[in-house]
Coordinates of C-alpha atoms in Angstrom, one line a residue:
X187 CA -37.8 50.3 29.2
X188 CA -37.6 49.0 25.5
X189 CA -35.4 51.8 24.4
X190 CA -32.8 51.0 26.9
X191 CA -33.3 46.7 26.2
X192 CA -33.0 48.1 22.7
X193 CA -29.4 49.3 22.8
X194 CA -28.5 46.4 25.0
X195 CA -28.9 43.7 22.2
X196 CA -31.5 44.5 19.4
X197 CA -30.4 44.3 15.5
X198 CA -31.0 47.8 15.4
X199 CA -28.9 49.5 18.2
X200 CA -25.7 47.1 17.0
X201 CA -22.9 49.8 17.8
X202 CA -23.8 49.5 21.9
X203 CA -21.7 46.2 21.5
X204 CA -18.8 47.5 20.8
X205 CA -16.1 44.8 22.7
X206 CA -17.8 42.5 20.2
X207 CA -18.5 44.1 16.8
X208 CA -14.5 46.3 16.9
X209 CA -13.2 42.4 16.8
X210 CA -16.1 41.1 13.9
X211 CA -16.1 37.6 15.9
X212 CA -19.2 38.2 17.1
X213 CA -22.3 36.0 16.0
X214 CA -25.2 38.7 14.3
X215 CA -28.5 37.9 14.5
X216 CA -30.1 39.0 11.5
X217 CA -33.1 36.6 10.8
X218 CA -36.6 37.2 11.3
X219 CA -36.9 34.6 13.6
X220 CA -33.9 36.4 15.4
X221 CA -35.4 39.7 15.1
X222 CA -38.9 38.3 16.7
X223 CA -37.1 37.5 19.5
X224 CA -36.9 41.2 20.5
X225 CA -40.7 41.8 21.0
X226 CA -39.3 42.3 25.0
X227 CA -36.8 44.1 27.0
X228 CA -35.8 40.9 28.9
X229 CA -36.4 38.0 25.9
X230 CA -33.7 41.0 24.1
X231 CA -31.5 41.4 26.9
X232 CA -30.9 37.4 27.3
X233 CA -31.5 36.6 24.1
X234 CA -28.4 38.4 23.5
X235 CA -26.1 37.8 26.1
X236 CA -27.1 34.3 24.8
X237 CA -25.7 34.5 20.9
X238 CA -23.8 37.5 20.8
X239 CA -20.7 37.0 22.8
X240 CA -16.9 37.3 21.7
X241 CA -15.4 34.7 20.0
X242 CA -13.3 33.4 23.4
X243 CA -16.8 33.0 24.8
X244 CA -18.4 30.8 22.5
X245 CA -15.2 28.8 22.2
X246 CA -15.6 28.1 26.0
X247 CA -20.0 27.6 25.3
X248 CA -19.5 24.9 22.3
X249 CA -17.0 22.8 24.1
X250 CA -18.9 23.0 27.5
X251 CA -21.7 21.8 24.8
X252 CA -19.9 19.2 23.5
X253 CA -18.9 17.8 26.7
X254 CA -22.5 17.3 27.3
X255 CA -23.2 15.8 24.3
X256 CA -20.3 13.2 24.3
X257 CA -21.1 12.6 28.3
X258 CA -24.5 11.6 27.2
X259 CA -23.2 9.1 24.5
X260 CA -21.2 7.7 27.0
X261 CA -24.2 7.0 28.9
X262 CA -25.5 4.8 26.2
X263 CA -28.1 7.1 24.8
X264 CA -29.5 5.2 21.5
X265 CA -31.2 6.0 18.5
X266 CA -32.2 9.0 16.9
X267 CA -31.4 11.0 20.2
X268 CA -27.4 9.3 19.5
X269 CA -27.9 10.7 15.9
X270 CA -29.1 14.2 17.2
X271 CA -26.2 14.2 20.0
X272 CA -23.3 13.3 17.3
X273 CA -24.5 16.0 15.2
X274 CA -24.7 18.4 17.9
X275 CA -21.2 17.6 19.3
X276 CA -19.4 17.9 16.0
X277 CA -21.3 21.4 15.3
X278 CA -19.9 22.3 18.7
X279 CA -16.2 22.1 17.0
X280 CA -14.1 24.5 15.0
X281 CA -14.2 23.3 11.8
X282 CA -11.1 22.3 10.3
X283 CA -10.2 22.4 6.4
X284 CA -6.9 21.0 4.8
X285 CA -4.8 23.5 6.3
X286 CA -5.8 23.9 10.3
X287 CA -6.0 20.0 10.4
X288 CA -2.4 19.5 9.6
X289 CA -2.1 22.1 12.5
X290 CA -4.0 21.0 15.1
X291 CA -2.1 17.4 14.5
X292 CA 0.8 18.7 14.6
X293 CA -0.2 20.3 18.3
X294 CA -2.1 17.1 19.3
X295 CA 1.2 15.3 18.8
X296 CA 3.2 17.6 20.4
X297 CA 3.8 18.1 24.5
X298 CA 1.0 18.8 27.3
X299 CA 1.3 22.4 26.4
X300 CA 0.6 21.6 22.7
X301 CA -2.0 19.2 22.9
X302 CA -4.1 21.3 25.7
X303 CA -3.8 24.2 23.1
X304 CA -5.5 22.1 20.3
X305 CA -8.0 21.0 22.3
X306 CA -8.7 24.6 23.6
X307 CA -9.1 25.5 19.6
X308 CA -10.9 22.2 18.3
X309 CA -11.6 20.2 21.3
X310 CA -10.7 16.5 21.7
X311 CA -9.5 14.9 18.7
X312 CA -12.1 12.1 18.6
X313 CA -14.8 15.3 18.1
X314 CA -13.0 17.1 15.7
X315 CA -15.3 18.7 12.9
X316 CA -13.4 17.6 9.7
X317 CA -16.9 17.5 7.1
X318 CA -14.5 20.4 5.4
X319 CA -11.7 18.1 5.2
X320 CA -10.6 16.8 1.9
X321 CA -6.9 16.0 2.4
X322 CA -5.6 13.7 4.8
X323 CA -2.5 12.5 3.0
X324 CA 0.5 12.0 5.5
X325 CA -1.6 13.3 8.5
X326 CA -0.2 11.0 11.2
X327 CA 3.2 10.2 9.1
X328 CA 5.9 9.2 11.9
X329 CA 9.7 9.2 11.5
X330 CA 11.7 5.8 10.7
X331 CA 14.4 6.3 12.7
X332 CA 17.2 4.3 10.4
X333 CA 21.1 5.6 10.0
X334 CA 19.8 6.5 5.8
X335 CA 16.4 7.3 6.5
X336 CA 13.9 9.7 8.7
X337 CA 10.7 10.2 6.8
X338 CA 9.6 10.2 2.7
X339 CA 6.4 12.3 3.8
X340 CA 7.2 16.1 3.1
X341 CA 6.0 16.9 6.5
X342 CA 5.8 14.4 9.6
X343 CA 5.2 14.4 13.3
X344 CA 7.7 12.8 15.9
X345 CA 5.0 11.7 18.3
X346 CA 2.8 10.1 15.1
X347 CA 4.6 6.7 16.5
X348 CA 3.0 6.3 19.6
X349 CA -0.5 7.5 18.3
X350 CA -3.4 5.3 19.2
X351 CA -6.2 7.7 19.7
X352 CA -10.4 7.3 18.9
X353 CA -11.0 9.1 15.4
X354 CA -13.7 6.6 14.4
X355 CA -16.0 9.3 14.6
X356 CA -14.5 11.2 12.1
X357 CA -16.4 13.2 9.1
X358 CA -14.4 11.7 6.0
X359 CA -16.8 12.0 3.5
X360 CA -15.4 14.6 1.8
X361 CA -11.7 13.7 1.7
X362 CA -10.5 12.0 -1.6
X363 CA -6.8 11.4 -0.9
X364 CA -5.5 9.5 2.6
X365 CA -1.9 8.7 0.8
X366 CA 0.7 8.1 3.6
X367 CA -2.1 9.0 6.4
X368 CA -0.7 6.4 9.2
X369 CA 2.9 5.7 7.6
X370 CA 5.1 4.5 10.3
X371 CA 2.6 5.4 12.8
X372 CA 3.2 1.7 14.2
X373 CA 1.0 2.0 17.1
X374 CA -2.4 3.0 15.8
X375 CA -4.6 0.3 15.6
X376 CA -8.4 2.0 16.2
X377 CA -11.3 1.1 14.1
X378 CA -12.1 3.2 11.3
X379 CA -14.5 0.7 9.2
X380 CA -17.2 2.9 9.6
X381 CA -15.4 5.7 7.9
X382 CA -17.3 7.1 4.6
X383 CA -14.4 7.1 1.5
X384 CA -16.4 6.7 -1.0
X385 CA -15.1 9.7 -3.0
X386 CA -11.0 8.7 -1.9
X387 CA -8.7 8.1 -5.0
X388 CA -5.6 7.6 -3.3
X389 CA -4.5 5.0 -0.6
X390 CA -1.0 4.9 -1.1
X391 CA 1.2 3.4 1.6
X392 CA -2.0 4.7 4.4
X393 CA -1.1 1.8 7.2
X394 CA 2.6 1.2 6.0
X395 CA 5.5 0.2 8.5
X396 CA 9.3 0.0 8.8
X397 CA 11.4 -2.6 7.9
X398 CA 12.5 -2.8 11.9
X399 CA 8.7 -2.2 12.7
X400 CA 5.8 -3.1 11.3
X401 CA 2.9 -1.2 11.4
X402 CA -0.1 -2.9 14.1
X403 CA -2.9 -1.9 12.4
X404 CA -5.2 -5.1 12.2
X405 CA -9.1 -3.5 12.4
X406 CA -12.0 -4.8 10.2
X407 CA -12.1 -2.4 6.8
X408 CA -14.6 -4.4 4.6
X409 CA -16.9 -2.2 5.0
X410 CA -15.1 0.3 3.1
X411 CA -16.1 1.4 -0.2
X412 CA -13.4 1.6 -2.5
X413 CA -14.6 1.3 -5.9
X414 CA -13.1 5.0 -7.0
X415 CA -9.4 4.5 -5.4
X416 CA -6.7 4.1 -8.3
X417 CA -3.6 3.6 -6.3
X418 CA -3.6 0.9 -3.5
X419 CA -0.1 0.8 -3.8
X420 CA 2.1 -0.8 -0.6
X421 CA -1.3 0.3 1.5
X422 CA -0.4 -2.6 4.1
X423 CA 3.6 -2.4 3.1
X424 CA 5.5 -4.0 6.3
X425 CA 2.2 -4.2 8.5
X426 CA 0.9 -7.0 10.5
X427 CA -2.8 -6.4 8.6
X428 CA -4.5 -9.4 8.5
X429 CA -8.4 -9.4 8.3
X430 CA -10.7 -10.3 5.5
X431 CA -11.1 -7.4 2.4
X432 CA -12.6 -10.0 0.3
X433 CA -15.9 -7.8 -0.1
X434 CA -13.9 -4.8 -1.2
X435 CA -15.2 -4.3 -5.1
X436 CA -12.3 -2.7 -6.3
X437 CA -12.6 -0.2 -9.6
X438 CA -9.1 0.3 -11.7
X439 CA -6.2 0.4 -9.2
X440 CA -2.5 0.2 -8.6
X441 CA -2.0 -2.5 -6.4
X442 CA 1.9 -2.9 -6.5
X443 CA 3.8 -3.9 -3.2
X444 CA 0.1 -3.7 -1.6
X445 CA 0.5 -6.7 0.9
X446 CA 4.5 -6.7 0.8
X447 CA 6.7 -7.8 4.2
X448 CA 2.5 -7.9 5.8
X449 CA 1.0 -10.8 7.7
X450 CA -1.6 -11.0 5.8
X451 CA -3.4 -13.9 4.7
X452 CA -7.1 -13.7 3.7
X453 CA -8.8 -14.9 1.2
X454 CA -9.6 -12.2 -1.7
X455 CA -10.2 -14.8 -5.0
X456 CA -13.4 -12.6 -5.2
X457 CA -11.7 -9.7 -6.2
X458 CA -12.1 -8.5 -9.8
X459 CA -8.5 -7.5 -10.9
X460 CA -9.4 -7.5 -14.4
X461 CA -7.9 -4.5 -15.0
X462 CA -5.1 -4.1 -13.1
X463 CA -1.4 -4.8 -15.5
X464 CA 0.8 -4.3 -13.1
X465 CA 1.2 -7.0 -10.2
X466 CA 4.7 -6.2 -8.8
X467 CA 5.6 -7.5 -6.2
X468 CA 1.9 -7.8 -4.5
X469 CA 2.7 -10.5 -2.3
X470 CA 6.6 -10.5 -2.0
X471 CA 7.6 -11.7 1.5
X472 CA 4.0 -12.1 2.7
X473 CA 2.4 -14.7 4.9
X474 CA 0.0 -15.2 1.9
X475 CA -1.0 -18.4 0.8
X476 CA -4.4 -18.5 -0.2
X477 CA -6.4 -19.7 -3.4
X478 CA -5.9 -17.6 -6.6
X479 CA -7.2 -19.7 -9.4
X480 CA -10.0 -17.7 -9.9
X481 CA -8.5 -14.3 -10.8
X482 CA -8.8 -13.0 -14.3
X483 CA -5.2 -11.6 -14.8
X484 CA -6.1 -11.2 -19.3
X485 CA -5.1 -7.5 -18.4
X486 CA -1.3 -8.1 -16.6
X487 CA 1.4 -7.2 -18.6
X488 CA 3.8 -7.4 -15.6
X489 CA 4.0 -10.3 -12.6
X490 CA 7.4 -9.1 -11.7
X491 CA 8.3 -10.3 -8.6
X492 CA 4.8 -11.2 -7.5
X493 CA 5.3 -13.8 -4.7
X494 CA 9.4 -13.5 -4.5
X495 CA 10.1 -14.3 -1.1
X496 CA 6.4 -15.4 -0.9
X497 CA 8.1 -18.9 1.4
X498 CA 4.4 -20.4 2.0
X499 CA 2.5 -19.7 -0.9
X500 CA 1.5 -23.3 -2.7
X501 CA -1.5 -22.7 -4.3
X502 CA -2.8 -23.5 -8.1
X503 CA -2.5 -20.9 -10.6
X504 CA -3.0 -22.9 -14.0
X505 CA -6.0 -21.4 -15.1
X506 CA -4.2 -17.8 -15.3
X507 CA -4.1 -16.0 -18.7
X508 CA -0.9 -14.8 -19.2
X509 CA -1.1 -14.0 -22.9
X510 CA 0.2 -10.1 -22.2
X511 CA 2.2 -10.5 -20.2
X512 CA 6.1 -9.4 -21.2
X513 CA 7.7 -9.7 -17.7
X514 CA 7.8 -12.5 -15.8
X515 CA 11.2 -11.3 -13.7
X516 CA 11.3 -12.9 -10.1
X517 CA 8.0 -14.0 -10.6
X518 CA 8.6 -16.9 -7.7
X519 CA 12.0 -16.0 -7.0
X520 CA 12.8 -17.6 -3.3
X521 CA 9.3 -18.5 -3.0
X522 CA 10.7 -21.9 -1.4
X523 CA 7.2 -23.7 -1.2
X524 CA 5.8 -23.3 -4.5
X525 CA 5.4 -26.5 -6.5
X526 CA 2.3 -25.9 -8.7
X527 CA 1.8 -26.7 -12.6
X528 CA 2.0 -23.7 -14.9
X529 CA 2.9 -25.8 -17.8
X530 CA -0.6 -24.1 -19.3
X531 CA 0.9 -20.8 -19.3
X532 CA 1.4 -18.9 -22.9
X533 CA 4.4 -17.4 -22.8
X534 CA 4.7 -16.0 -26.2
X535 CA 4.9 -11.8 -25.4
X536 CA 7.3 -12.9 -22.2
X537 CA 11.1 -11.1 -23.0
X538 CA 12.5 -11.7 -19.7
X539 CA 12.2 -14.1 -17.7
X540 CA 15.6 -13.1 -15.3
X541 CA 15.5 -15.3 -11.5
X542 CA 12.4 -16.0 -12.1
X543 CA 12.6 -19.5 -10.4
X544 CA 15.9 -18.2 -8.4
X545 CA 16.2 -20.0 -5.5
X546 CA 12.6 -21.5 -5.6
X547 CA 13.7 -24.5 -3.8
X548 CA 10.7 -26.9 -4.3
X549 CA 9.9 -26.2 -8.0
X550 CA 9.9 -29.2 -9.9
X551 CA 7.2 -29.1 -12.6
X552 CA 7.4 -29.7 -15.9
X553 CA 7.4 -26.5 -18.5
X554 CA 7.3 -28.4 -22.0
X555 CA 4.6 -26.3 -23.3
X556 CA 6.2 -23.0 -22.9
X557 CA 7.9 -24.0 -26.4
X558 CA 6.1 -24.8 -29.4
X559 CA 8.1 -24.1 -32.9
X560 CA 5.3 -25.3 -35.3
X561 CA 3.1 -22.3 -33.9
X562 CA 5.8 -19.7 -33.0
X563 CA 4.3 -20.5 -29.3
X564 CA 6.5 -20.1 -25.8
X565 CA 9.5 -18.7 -24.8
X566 CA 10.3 -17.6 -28.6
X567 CA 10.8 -13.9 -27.5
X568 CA 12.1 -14.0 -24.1
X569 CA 15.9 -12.3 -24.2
X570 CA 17.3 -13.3 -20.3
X571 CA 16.7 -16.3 -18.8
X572 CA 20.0 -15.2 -16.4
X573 CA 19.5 -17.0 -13.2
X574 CA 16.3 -18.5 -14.4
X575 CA 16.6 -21.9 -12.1
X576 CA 19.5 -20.9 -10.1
X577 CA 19.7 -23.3 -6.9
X578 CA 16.4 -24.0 -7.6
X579 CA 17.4 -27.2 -6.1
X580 CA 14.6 -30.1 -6.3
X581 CA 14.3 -29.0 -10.3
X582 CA 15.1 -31.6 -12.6
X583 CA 13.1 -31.4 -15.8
X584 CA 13.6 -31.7 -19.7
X585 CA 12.7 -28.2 -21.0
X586 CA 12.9 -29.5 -24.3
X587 CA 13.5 -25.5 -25.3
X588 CA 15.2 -24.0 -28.3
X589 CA 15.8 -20.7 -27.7
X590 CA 18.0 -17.9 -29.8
X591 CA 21.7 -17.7 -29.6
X592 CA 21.8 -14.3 -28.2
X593 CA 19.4 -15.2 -25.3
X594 CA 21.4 -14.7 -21.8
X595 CA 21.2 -18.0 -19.9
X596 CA 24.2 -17.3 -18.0
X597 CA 24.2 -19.5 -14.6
X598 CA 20.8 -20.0 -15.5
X599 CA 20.5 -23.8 -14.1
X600 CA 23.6 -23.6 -11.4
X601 CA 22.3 -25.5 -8.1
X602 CA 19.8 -27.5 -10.2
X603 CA 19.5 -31.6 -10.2
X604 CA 19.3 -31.2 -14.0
X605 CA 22.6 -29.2 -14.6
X606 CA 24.2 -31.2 -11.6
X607 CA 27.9 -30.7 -13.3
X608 CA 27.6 -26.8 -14.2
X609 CA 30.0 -24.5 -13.3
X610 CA 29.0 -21.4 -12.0
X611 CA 30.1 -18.4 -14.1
X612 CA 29.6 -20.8 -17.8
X613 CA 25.9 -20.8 -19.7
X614 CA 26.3 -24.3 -18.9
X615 CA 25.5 -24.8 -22.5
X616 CA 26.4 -28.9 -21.9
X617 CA 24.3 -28.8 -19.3
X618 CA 21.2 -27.3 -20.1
X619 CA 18.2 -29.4 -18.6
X620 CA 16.9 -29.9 -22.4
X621 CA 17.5 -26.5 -23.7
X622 CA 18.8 -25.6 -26.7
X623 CA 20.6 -23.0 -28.7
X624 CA 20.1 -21.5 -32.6
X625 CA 18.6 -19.8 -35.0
X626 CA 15.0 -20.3 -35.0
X627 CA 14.1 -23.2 -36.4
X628 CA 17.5 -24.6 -36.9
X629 CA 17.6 -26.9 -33.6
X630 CA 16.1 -29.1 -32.3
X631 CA 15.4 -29.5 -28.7
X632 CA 16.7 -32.7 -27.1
X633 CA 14.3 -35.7 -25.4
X634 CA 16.7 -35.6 -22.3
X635 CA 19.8 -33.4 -21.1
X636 CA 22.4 -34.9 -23.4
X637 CA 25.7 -33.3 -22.7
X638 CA 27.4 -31.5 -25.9
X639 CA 30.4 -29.5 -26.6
X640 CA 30.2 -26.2 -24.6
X641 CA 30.5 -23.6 -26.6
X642 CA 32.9 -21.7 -24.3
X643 CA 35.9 -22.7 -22.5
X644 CA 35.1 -24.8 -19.6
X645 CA 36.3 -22.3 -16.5
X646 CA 38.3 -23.7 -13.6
X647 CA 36.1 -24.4 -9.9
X648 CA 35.9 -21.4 -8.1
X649 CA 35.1 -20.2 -5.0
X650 CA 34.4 -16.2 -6.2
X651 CA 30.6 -15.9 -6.5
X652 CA 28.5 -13.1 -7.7
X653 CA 26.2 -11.1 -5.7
X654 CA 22.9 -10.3 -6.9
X655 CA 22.5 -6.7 -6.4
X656 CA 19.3 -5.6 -4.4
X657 CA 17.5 -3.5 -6.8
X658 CA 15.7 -4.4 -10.1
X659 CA 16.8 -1.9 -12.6
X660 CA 16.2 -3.2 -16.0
X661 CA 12.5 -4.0 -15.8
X662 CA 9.7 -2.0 -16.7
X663 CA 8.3 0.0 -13.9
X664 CA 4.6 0.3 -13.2
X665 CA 3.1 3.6 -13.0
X666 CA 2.2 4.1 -9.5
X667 CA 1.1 7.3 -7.3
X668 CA 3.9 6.5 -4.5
X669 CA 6.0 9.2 -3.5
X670 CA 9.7 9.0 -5.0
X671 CA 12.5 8.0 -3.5
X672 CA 11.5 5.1 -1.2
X673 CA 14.4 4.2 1.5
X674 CA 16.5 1.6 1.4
X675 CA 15.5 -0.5 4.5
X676 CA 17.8 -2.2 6.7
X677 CA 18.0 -4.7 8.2
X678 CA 16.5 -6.5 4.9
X679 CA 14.7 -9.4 5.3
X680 CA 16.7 -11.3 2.3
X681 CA 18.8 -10.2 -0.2
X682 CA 16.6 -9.1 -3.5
X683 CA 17.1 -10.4 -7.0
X684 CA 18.4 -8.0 -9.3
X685 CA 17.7 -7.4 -12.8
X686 CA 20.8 -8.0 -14.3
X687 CA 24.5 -8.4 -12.7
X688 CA 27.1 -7.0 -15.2
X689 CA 30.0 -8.7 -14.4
X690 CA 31.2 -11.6 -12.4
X691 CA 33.4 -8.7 -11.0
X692 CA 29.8 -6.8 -9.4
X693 CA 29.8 -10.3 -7.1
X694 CA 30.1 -11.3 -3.9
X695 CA 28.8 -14.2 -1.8
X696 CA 25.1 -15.2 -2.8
X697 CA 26.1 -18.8 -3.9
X698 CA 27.7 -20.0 -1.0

């Protein structure tokens, strides 16, 4: 009778289920609607056996549930009825927060045992409910397996490398950082453009590779909305990205080392980087040759190594403002193709401009302008020109530059047609390709190269070159969100400029 149906199930006779209230995993049913239910001794009766069961039991029910509701997705259901069975299948899930998502990764990666324990848990990954999730940073980081190096993430997954799973349909609306997410995970390569970041901050290094290895990803992400991310930093470092981003609207980032060792070569002249300063190294050793003219650059105070090693970008970037910007190190340091006119370019704030045309083979433009002494204009300021042209080898112009007796020009036109006799090691201040040195104001620069005493002995030929060490260290650093203590890659692609070799004693075979 009702009594009896009563202590089976109804709101009121609880303690009869006492396997499920003891272990509080048990789903109450406490609405009115709920309560309604009860009106019979059978609609009680099933009613509970239906919601209130042990938590084992409705693990079992909402992945039996989701089964049904991805197997009718598969079965090309459209439509609302699609919208209804997503919803349903991701309700069906555990849902994950910060914390369990980094564990049930970690199991997902790990053996057969592992992975059929996460999906007994959460289910399969491509159905995992992460709405809760709001970090994602260094979720599928793999392990660079180099003799110096295994991983900069502060956790990582072995098996991250070989991951290549669906997670399109992931909730990522609420997540704002995915720093590191798919660093050296060199095999993913699933779509994720319909992914929701509109509230993410941080992309940091998300699809980088390894120096042995670059990362596969190539998937459409135009779609993306990244208006609120301040650090695209080395995003695509080492990968073999290359689809169009020229839609992305971007807000205020970092965007140092973004495209770096990539393969990618899209055109993005519609992006507004008005407000980025800091442009190191954006394109070094890239595939990128694409036009740039149309960038406002006002805000860069920094085009430090920009396109070094940059071999087949050629393309016109006169119309730049370069008014702030102080360092112009490496700028298109072994960028062997580029031959463009930047005579336009004011100079004035520059203080160093060390390798900037280092080994920038096809560079032969002239660079008059970047000295003006009746309006203070040009290279007035700049304090190391070391290595400025070395074996820059088509250059042969007349600078016609007077620039300060303590400014470093050391080797600064060795390899060049203009400085044909200069020894390597001198200032080659006989040799100068029109520059000159003194006090401001007190010399005059020549019409042509015209050889005059050297100010320094002239050193015998040798055959004892310097090496150019492989790490800047005396430029200003942007301020970036990537974690510290980046490893030193090898193999390298090419040996780096550095900022500044002490001593022809730090050498060692560059110049040959």
């Amino acid at each position: 009778g009702p009594q009896t149906a009563q202590s089976r199930g109804c709101p009121s006779a609880r303690r009869s289920a006492q396997g499920c209230l003891r272990s509080q995993r048990c789903r109450s049913i406490t609405t009115a609607a709920s309560i309604r239910t009860c009106g019979s001794a059978s609609r009680r009766d099933s009613h509970r056996r239906r919601v209130c069961r042990c938590s084992r039991h409705n693990k079992l029910d909402s992945h039996r549930r989701a089964r049904v509701a991805t197997g009718a997705l598969q079965k090309g259901t459209s439509g609302a009825m699609r919208v209804v069975l997503l919803a349903a299948a991701a309700a069906a899930q555990t849902a994950l927060d910060d914390t369990t998502i980094r564990t049930a990764v970690r199991l997902w990666l790990g053996n057969a045992t592992a992975r059929a324990e996460a999906e007994g848990t959460w289910g399969p990954i491509a159905q995992w409910n992460t709405g809760a999730v709001r970090d994602m940073s260094e979720l599928f980081c793999g392990l660079d397996e180099t003799p110096t190096h295994h991983s900069f993430c502060d956790s990582y997954n072995v098996g991250a490398s070989a991951f290549n799973d669906d997670i399109s349909g992931w909730d990522t609306a609420q997540v704002t950082t995915m720093h590191s997410m798919f660093l050296f995970a060199t095999q993913f390569n699933q779509p994720l453009n319909s992914w929701d970041i509109s509230k993410v901050t941080d992309l940091t290094s998300m699809f980088e590779g390894k120096a042995h290895e670059k990362n596969t990803y190539n998937q459409p992400l135009d779609a993306w909305d990244v208006d609120q991310v301040v650090a695209l930093d080395s995003m695509f470092y080492a990968s073999a990205y290359n689809s169009p981003l020229n839609s992305w609207q971007l807000g205020t980032p970092s965007i140092s080392e973004m495209f770096m060792y990539s393969d990618f070569d899209q055109d993005i002249s519609g992006w507004d980087v008005s407000r980025i300063s800091s442009f190191l190294k954006v394109f070094a050793f890239s595939a990128f040759n694409q036009p740039l003219d149309s960038w406002d650059v006002s805000s860069a105070t920094t085009l430090e190594s920009m396109f070094w090693g940059a071999s087949a970008f050629n393309q016109s970037l006169a119309t730049w403002d370069v008014s702030q910007v102080v360092n112009m190190l490496g700028t298109f340091s072994q960028a062997s193709s580029f031959d463009q006119n930047i005579d336009s370019w004011e100079t004035t704030r520059v203080t160093s401009m060390y390798q900037m045309f280092w080994e920038a083979a096809a560079f032969n433009q002239p660079l008059r302008s970047w000295y003006d002494d009746t309006n203070s204009r040009g290279v007035h300021v700049v304090v190391n020109m070391n290595y400025l042209f070395w074996k820059a080898a088509a250059f042969n112009q007349d600078l016609g530059w007077c620039v300060n007796d303590d400014v470093d020009l050391e080797s600064a036109f060795f390899g060049t047609k203009c400085a044909a006799g200069c020894i390597f090691g001198s200032d080659c201040a006989s040799l100068s390709c029109g520059v000159a040195r003194g006090a401001v104001g007190t010399c005059a620069p020549s019409s042509a190269p015209t050889p005059t005493p050297s100010k320094i002995p002239t050193p015998k030929p040798t055959t004892s070159y310097p090496t150019l060490s492989l790490a800047p260290t005396g430029s200003p650093q942007p301020s970036t969100a990537r974690p510290t203590g980046r490893p030193t890659y090898t193999p390298r692609p090419t040996p780096r400029p550095s900022h500044a070799p002490t001593s022809l004693a730090d050498a060692a075979e560059v110049a040959a």
